[in-house]
Coordinates of C-alpha atoms in Angstrom, one line a residue:
M201 CA -120.7 41.7 20.8
T202 CA -117.0 42.2 20.7
G203 CA -115.3 45.5 20.0
T204 CA -115.3 48.8 21.8
W205 CA -116.9 51.9 20.3
T206 CA -116.0 55.6 20.9
T207 CA -117.7 58.6 19.3
L208 CA -116.5 62.2 18.8
L209 CA -118.9 65.0 18.0
H210 CA -117.5 67.4 15.4
T211 CA -118.4 71.0 14.6
L212 CA -120.7 69.9 11.7
K213 CA -122.7 67.8 14.2
L214 CA -121.3 64.6 12.9
Y215 CA -120.5 61.8 15.3
S216 CA -117.3 60.0 14.3
V217 CA -117.7 56.4 15.6
Y218 CA -114.6 54.4 16.3
L219 CA -114.5 50.7 16.6
D220 CA -111.4 49.2 18.4
G221 CA -109.5 52.4 17.7
F222 CA -110.3 52.7 14.0
L223 CA -112.8 55.0 12.4
F224 CA -115.9 53.0 11.7
C225 CA -118.3 55.6 10.4
R226 CA -119.6 59.2 10.7
V227 CA -123.3 59.8 11.4
R228 CA -125.6 62.7 12.2
Y229 CA -127.9 62.8 15.2
S230 CA -130.9 62.8 12.8
Q231 CA -129.6 59.5 11.2
L232 CA -129.3 57.9 14.7
H233 CA -132.8 59.3 15.6
R234 CA -134.4 57.6 12.5
W235 CA -132.5 54.4 13.2
N236 CA -133.8 54.4 16.8
E237 CA -137.4 54.8 15.5
Q238 CA -137.0 51.9 13.1
L239 CA -135.6 49.7 15.9
R240 CA -138.4 50.8 18.2
R241 CA -141.0 49.7 15.6
V242 CA -139.5 46.2 15.7
F243 CA -138.4 45.8 19.3
G244 CA -140.8 48.2 21.1
N245 CA -140.0 49.2 24.7
S246 CA -137.0 46.9 25.0
L247 CA -134.8 49.7 23.6
P248 CA -133.1 52.1 26.0
P249 CA -134.2 55.8 26.0
F250 CA -133.0 57.9 23.1
P251 CA -132.0 61.5 23.6
P252 CA -134.8 63.8 22.5
K253 CA -134.8 66.4 19.7
H254 CA -134.2 70.0 20.6
Y255 CA -136.0 72.5 18.4
L256 CA -134.1 75.5 19.7
A257 CA -130.4 76.2 19.7
M258 CA -128.7 74.0 22.4
T259 CA -126.7 75.5 25.2
T260 CA -123.4 73.9 26.2
S261 CA -125.1 72.1 29.1
M262 CA -127.9 70.8 26.8
A263 CA -125.3 69.5 24.4
D264 CA -123.5 67.8 27.3
E265 CA -126.7 66.2 28.4
R266 CA -127.4 64.9 24.9
R267 CA -123.9 63.5 24.6
D268 CA -124.3 61.7 27.9
Q269 CA -127.7 60.3 26.9
L270 CA -126.5 59.2 23.5
E271 CA -123.5 57.7 25.1
Q272 CA -125.7 55.5 27.3
Y273 CA -128.0 54.7 24.5
L274 CA -125.2 53.4 22.3
Q275 CA -123.8 51.4 25.2
N276 CA -127.2 49.7 26.0
V277 CA -128.6 49.2 22.5
T278 CA -126.4 46.2 21.9
V279 CA -127.6 44.2 25.0
D280 CA -130.3 42.3 23.1
P281 CA -128.7 39.6 20.8
N282 CA -131.8 39.4 18.7
M283 CA -131.4 43.1 17.9
L284 CA -127.8 42.6 16.8
R285 CA -128.9 40.0 14.3
S286 CA -131.8 42.0 13.0
D287 CA -131.8 43.5 9.5
V288 CA -132.7 47.0 10.7
F289 CA -129.6 47.0 13.0
V290 CA -127.1 45.5 10.5
D291 CA -128.4 47.3 7.4
F292 CA -128.0 50.7 9.0
L293 CA -124.5 50.0 10.1
K294 CA -123.6 48.7 6.7
L295 CA -125.0 51.8 5.0
V296 CA -123.1 54.3 7.2
Q297 CA -119.8 52.4 6.8
L298 CA -120.1 52.6 3.0
D299 CA -121.3 56.3 3.0
T300 CA -118.5 57.4 5.4
F301 CA -115.8 56.3 3.0
S302 CA -117.7 57.0 -0.2
I303 CA -117.7 53.4 -1.3
T304 CA -120.4 52.0 -3.5
T305 CA -121.7 48.5 -3.4
K306 CA -119.9 46.4 -6.1
K307 CA -118.3 43.1 -6.6
V308 CA -114.7 42.8 -5.4
S309 CA -112.0 40.2 -5.0
L310 CA -110.7 39.9 -1.4
D311 CA -107.4 38.3 -0.5
I312 CA -107.8 36.3 2.7
F313 CA -104.6 35.1 4.3
L314 CA -104.5 31.6 5.8
P315 CA -102.5 30.8 8.9
D316 CA -99.6 29.5 6.8
G317 CA -99.2 32.8 5.0
R318 CA -100.8 31.8 1.8
S319 CA -103.7 33.8 0.5
I320 CA -106.9 32.8 -1.3
K321 CA -109.1 35.0 -3.3
V322 CA -112.8 35.2 -2.6
E323 CA -115.5 37.0 -4.6
A324 CA -117.6 39.3 -2.4
L325 CA -119.5 42.6 -2.3
T326 CA -118.1 45.7 -0.7
S327 CA -121.2 45.6 1.4
D328 CA -120.7 42.1 2.7
T329 CA -120.3 41.8 6.4
A330 CA -117.5 39.9 8.1
E331 CA -120.0 37.2 9.0
R332 CA -120.9 36.8 5.3
V333 CA -117.3 36.9 4.1
L334 CA -116.4 34.2 6.7
E335 CA -119.1 32.0 5.3
V336 CA -117.8 32.5 1.7
V337 CA -114.2 31.7 2.9
S338 CA -115.4 28.6 4.7
H339 CA -117.2 27.4 1.6
K340 CA -114.1 28.1 -0.5
V341 CA -111.8 26.0 1.7
G342 CA -114.4 23.4 2.6
L343 CA -114.7 24.2 6.3
C344 CA -117.7 22.5 8.0
R345 CA -120.3 25.2 8.5
E346 CA -121.1 24.1 12.1
L347 CA -117.5 25.0 13.0
L348 CA -117.6 28.6 11.8
G349 CA -117.9 29.8 15.4
F350 CA -114.4 28.5 16.1
F351 CA -112.8 30.9 13.5
G352 CA -112.8 34.5 12.8
L353 CA -111.5 37.2 10.4
F354 CA -108.8 39.5 11.7
L355 CA -107.1 42.7 10.6
I356 CA -103.4 41.7 10.5
Q357 CA -100.3 43.8 9.9
F358 CA -97.4 41.9 8.3
C359 CA -94.2 43.3 9.7
K360 CA -90.5 43.0 9.0
E361 CA -88.6 39.7 9.5
G362 CA -91.7 37.7 8.9
K363 CA -93.4 38.9 12.1
L364 CA -97.1 39.7 12.3
S365 CA -99.3 41.8 14.5
V366 CA -102.9 41.0 15.1
M367 CA -104.6 44.5 15.1
K368 CA -108.2 43.6 15.7
K369 CA -110.9 41.0 15.2
L370 CA -113.5 42.0 12.7
V371 CA -117.0 41.9 14.3
D372 CA -119.9 40.3 12.5
F373 CA -121.5 43.5 11.1
E374 CA -118.2 45.1 10.1
L375 CA -117.5 45.3 6.4
P376 CA -114.0 43.8 5.8
Y377 CA -113.5 45.6 2.4
V378 CA -114.2 48.9 4.0
S379 CA -112.2 48.3 7.2
L380 CA -109.2 47.2 5.1
R381 CA -109.5 50.2 2.7
S382 CA -109.9 52.7 5.6
S383 CA -107.3 51.4 8.0
E384 CA -104.4 53.2 6.4
V385 CA -102.0 50.7 7.9
E386 CA -99.1 49.6 5.8
N387 CA -98.8 45.9 4.9
C388 CA -102.2 45.2 6.3
G389 CA -104.5 42.3 5.3
I390 CA -107.4 40.2 6.4
G391 CA -106.5 36.9 7.9
L392 CA -108.4 33.7 8.9
R393 CA -107.4 32.4 12.3
K394 CA -109.0 30.3 15.0
W395 CA -110.9 32.3 17.6
Y396 CA -110.8 30.4 20.8
L397 CA -108.2 30.7 23.6
D398 CA -108.8 27.3 25.3
P399 CA -106.4 24.9 23.6
S400 CA -108.4 21.9 24.7
L401 CA -111.2 23.1 22.3
D402 CA -109.1 21.7 19.5
S403 CA -110.7 18.4 20.2
R404 CA -114.1 19.8 18.9
L405 CA -112.5 20.2 15.4
M406 CA -110.7 17.0 14.9
D407 CA -113.5 15.3 12.9
C408 CA -113.2 18.0 10.1
R409 CA -110.1 17.6 7.9
V410 CA -110.1 21.3 6.8
A411 CA -110.4 22.5 10.4
V412 CA -107.5 20.3 11.4
D413 CA -105.5 21.7 8.4
L414 CA -106.2 25.2 9.6
I415 CA -105.3 24.8 13.2
Y416 CA -102.2 22.7 12.2
M417 CA -101.1 25.6 10.0
Q418 CA -101.6 28.1 12.8
A419 CA -99.7 25.9 15.3
I420 CA -96.7 25.7 12.9
Q421 CA -96.9 29.5 12.4
D422 CA -97.1 30.3 16.1
I423 CA -94.1 28.1 16.8
E424 CA -92.1 29.7 14.0
K425 CA -93.0 33.2 15.2
E426 CA -92.2 32.2 18.8
W427 CA -95.7 32.8 20.1
A428 CA -95.7 29.2 21.2
K429 CA -92.5 28.2 23.0
P430 CA -91.6 24.5 22.9
T431 CA -88.6 23.1 24.7
E432 CA -85.8 21.7 22.7
E433 CA -87.0 18.2 23.2
Q434 CA -90.5 19.2 22.1
K435 CA -89.1 20.9 19.1
Q436 CA -87.4 17.8 17.9
K437 CA -90.5 15.7 18.4
L438 CA -92.7 18.2 16.6
E439 CA -90.3 18.5 13.7
A440 CA -90.3 14.7 13.4
L441 CA -94.1 14.6 13.4
R442 CA -94.2 17.5 10.9
K443 CA -91.9 15.5 8.5
E444 CA -94.3 12.6 8.8
D445 CA -97.2 15.0 8.2
N446 CA -98.9 13.5 11.3
Q447 CA -101.1 16.4 12.0
T448 CA -103.1 14.7 14.8
K449 CA -100.1 13.7 16.8
F450 CA -98.5 17.1 16.1
L451 CA -101.5 18.9 17.6
E452 CA -101.7 16.5 20.5
L453 CA -98.1 17.3 21.4
S454 CA -98.7 21.0 20.9
Q455 CA -101.2 20.9 23.7
E456 CA -98.1 20.5 26.0
V457 CA -96.2 23.4 24.5
R458 CA -96.0 26.6 26.6
H459 CA -98.3 29.3 25.2
Y460 CA -99.8 27.1 22.5
G461 CA -103.1 28.6 21.3
Y462 CA -102.3 32.0 22.9
V463 CA -102.5 35.4 21.3
Q464 CA -99.3 37.3 21.7
L465 CA -99.3 41.1 21.7
D466 CA -96.6 43.4 20.4
P467 CA -94.0 44.5 23.0
C468 CA -95.5 47.0 25.5
T469 CA -95.0 48.3 29.0
C470 CA -96.6 47.7 32.3
D471 CA -96.6 49.0 35.9
Y472 CA -95.6 45.7 37.6
P473 CA -93.4 45.0 39.5
E474 CA -92.6 48.7 39.0
P475 CA -93.7 51.4 36.5
G476 CA -92.2 51.5 33.0
C477 CA -91.2 47.8 32.8
G478 CA -91.2 46.4 29.3
A479 CA -93.4 43.4 28.7
V480 CA -94.5 40.8 26.2
I481 CA -98.1 39.7 26.9
S482 CA -99.5 36.3 25.9
V483 CA -103.2 35.6 26.5
G484 CA -104.8 32.2 26.5
N485 CA -105.8 29.1 28.5
N486 CA -107.4 31.3 31.2
E487 CA -104.4 33.3 32.0
I488 CA -102.5 36.5 31.2
S489 CA -98.9 35.7 30.9
C490 CA -96.4 38.5 31.1
C491 CA -92.7 38.3 30.4
V492 CA -91.5 41.4 32.1
T493 CA -88.1 43.1 31.6
L494 CA -86.9 44.7 34.8
P495 CA -84.7 47.8 35.0
D496 CA -81.6 45.7 35.3
N497 CA -82.5 43.9 32.1
Q498 CA -83.4 40.7 33.9
T499 CA -86.7 39.1 32.9
Q500 CA -89.4 37.8 35.2
D501 CA -92.5 35.7 34.2
V502 CA -95.7 36.8 35.9
I503 CA -98.9 34.9 35.5
F504 CA -102.4 36.3 36.2
Q505 CA -105.2 33.7 36.4
M506 CA -108.5 34.8 34.8
N507 CA -110.5 33.3 37.7
R508 CA -108.9 36.0 39.9
V509 CA -109.6 38.9 37.5
K510 CA -112.6 40.8 38.9
C511 CA -113.0 43.4 36.1
W512 CA -111.0 45.5 33.6
Q513 CA -111.3 48.7 31.7
V514 CA -109.7 50.3 28.6
T515 CA -108.5 53.9 29.0
F516 CA -107.5 56.6 26.5
L517 CA -104.6 58.7 27.8
G518 CA -104.1 62.2 26.5
S519 CA -105.5 63.2 23.1
L520 CA -108.2 61.0 21.8
L521 CA -107.4 61.5 18.1
D522 CA -104.6 61.7 15.7
M523 CA -106.0 64.3 13.4
D524 CA -103.6 63.7 10.5
G525 CA -105.2 61.9 7.5
P526 CA -108.7 61.0 6.6
Q527 CA -108.8 57.9 8.8
Q528 CA -108.1 59.8 12.1
T529 CA -107.2 56.8 14.1
L530 CA -107.2 57.0 17.8
N531 CA -103.8 57.8 19.3
Q532 CA -102.1 54.6 20.3
N533 CA -101.8 55.9 23.8
L534 CA -104.0 53.3 25.5
E535 CA -104.0 51.3 28.6
L536 CA -105.9 48.3 29.9
R537 CA -106.1 48.0 33.7
F538 CA -107.5 45.0 35.5
Q539 CA -108.4 44.3 39.1
Y540 CA -106.8 41.2 40.4
G541 CA -107.4 39.4 43.7
E542 CA -104.9 37.3 45.6
D543 CA -105.0 36.3 49.3
S544 CA -108.2 38.4 49.7
H545 CA -106.3 41.5 48.5
W546 CA -107.5 43.3 45.4
Q547 CA -105.0 45.3 43.3
W548 CA -105.1 47.2 40.0
F549 CA -102.5 46.3 37.4
V550 CA -101.9 48.4 34.2
I551 CA -100.8 47.3 30.7
Y552 CA -99.9 50.1 28.3
T553 CA -100.5 48.8 24.8
Q554 CA -101.9 49.9 21.5
Q555 CA -103.6 46.6 21.3
A556 CA -105.7 47.3 24.5
F557 CA -108.9 46.7 22.7
L558 CA -107.7 43.3 21.3
L559 CA -106.5 42.4 24.8
S560 CA -110.0 43.2 26.1
S561 CA -111.6 41.0 23.4
C562 CA -109.3 38.2 24.4
L563 CA -110.2 38.4 28.1
K564 CA -113.9 38.3 27.2
K565 CA -113.2 35.4 24.9
M566 CA -111.5 33.4 27.6
I567 CA -114.6 33.8 29.8
S568 CA -116.8 32.8 26.9
D569 CA -114.7 29.7 26.2
K570 CA -114.9 28.7 29.9
M571 CA -118.7 29.0 29.9
V572 CA -119.0 27.0 26.7
K573 CA -116.8 24.3 28.2
L574 CA -118.8 24.2 31.4
A575 CA -122.0 24.1 29.5
A576 CA -120.8 21.0 27.6
E577 CA -119.9 19.3 30.9
N578 CA -123.1 20.4 32.7
P579 CA -125.9 20.4 30.1
E580 CA -128.6 20.4 32.8
M581 CA -127.7 23.9 34.0
Q582 CA -128.4 27.2 32.2
I583 CA -126.2 30.1 31.2
E584 CA -126.3 32.6 28.4
V585 CA -123.0 33.2 26.6
P586 CA -122.8 36.3 24.4
E587 CA -120.4 36.1 21.5
Q588 CA -120.3 38.4 18.5
G589 CA -123.8 39.5 19.3
K590 CA -125.1 35.9 19.4
S591 CA -126.6 34.4 22.5
R592 CA -126.5 30.7 23.4
K593 CA -128.3 29.4 26.5
Y594 CA -126.6 26.9 28.8
H595 CA -127.4 25.7 32.3
V596 CA -124.5 26.9 34.4
Q597 CA -124.1 29.8 36.8
Q598 CA -122.6 32.7 34.9
S599 CA -119.2 34.0 35.9
Q600 CA -119.3 37.1 38.0
Q601 CA -116.3 38.6 36.1
K602 CA -117.1 41.6 34.1
A603 CA -115.6 44.6 32.3
C604 CA -116.5 47.8 34.0
S605 CA -115.7 51.4 34.1
S606 CA -116.8 54.9 35.1
F607 CA -116.9 57.9 32.9
L608 CA -114.8 60.9 33.8
P609 CA -115.9 64.5 32.9
R610 CA -115.7 65.2 29.2
K611 CA -113.0 67.9 29.5
S612 CA -110.7 65.5 31.3
K613 CA -107.7 64.2 29.3
I614 CA -108.5 60.7 30.4
K615 CA -111.4 58.8 28.8
I616 CA -112.4 55.5 30.2
V617 CA -114.3 53.2 27.9
E618 CA -116.8 50.5 28.8
V619 CA -115.5 47.2 27.5
D620 CA -118.4 45.0 28.4
C621 CA -120.6 46.4 25.7
G622 CA -120.3 47.9 22.2
F623 CA -120.1 51.6 22.6
G624 CA -118.0 54.0 24.6
T625 CA -117.6 57.6 25.5
I626 CA -118.5 60.7 23.5
K627 CA -116.4 63.9 23.5
E628 CA -117.7 67.1 22.1
D629 CA -115.1 69.0 20.0
L630 CA -116.5 72.4 19.1

């Protein structure tokens, strides 16, 4: 299950639940309690403990204890992939999303942007999940159903000078119509993009014409927007192949292009080689590639290999919320720090970016891609690869990499969010 959740308790005993930094829903304890009872009737003792009811007024310490228990419950409830796919799980989250933003279930027309910038209209319901909308889009464009797992829907901001910023990937149970309406981000839309970060996986899609069209469009877009960085010689060859409309050869040559198939983040800052350095981060092909601007304005390329990343965590710095407006998005004062090992020495590196949650999702995706690839090469070994709440079993030893964190006291200005599961910290705001 991708996406990191954070909840904030308000004076009216409502929990504001945030998904990847954006308000997802507001719910009461009683709603969560009923939801837990419904889940327990289906899944029994496999559910984590749920914080009990209190029939008398709660003291501050009791409220803190409930917050901690609810925090752990929300983190652990997403462990079972069967639960994530269940009607009782998805239907509740659909309902609270609609209720939070006072949106009724009705037919709507959604604009879905393709990688070349064109948009297509699809008919959907406001209550349709991202998983359902992706199925409708695939049917509209003729994408082979068995290849749906290689693509995803993203919330994208279209910026000046033709640039774009990938804000987040929509998770399966998220309602695209609601997320778009509630985002309050200018020039924002829903885009269809491939969702794998191992460029060699292109080969799995080459037998489907529509899939080839889509990754061809994205390859051209990534080169034009300078996410992928071909040499002058490669540019000339790619342009010749593009004029010939030779998509297969174009994609084969693209495999050799630097940062082909990577996700590039907006300009940010990092603490390496010294604090406050500007950086452009590109993530893909089992590496975190950083183009760092030094204090003397010289640039330095730094590569971190994923097989040396032990763990990572997303941290909120300072205030958790921007209280202006009904959306109340989390302040874009975020960092992702990861522990990196080299020559038997472990060191923490920090990236300060408003796309910390997206970066975390990309790191998890690279591990997932690696496991899928190993599974294909070693079908006799078993491994379970979680992706979007779905579990596939393979026969390979699972990677020991993980996202981890600890939780600081609730009154601290720093909140550390668990990124290996769905839900994060709770802060009481009374």
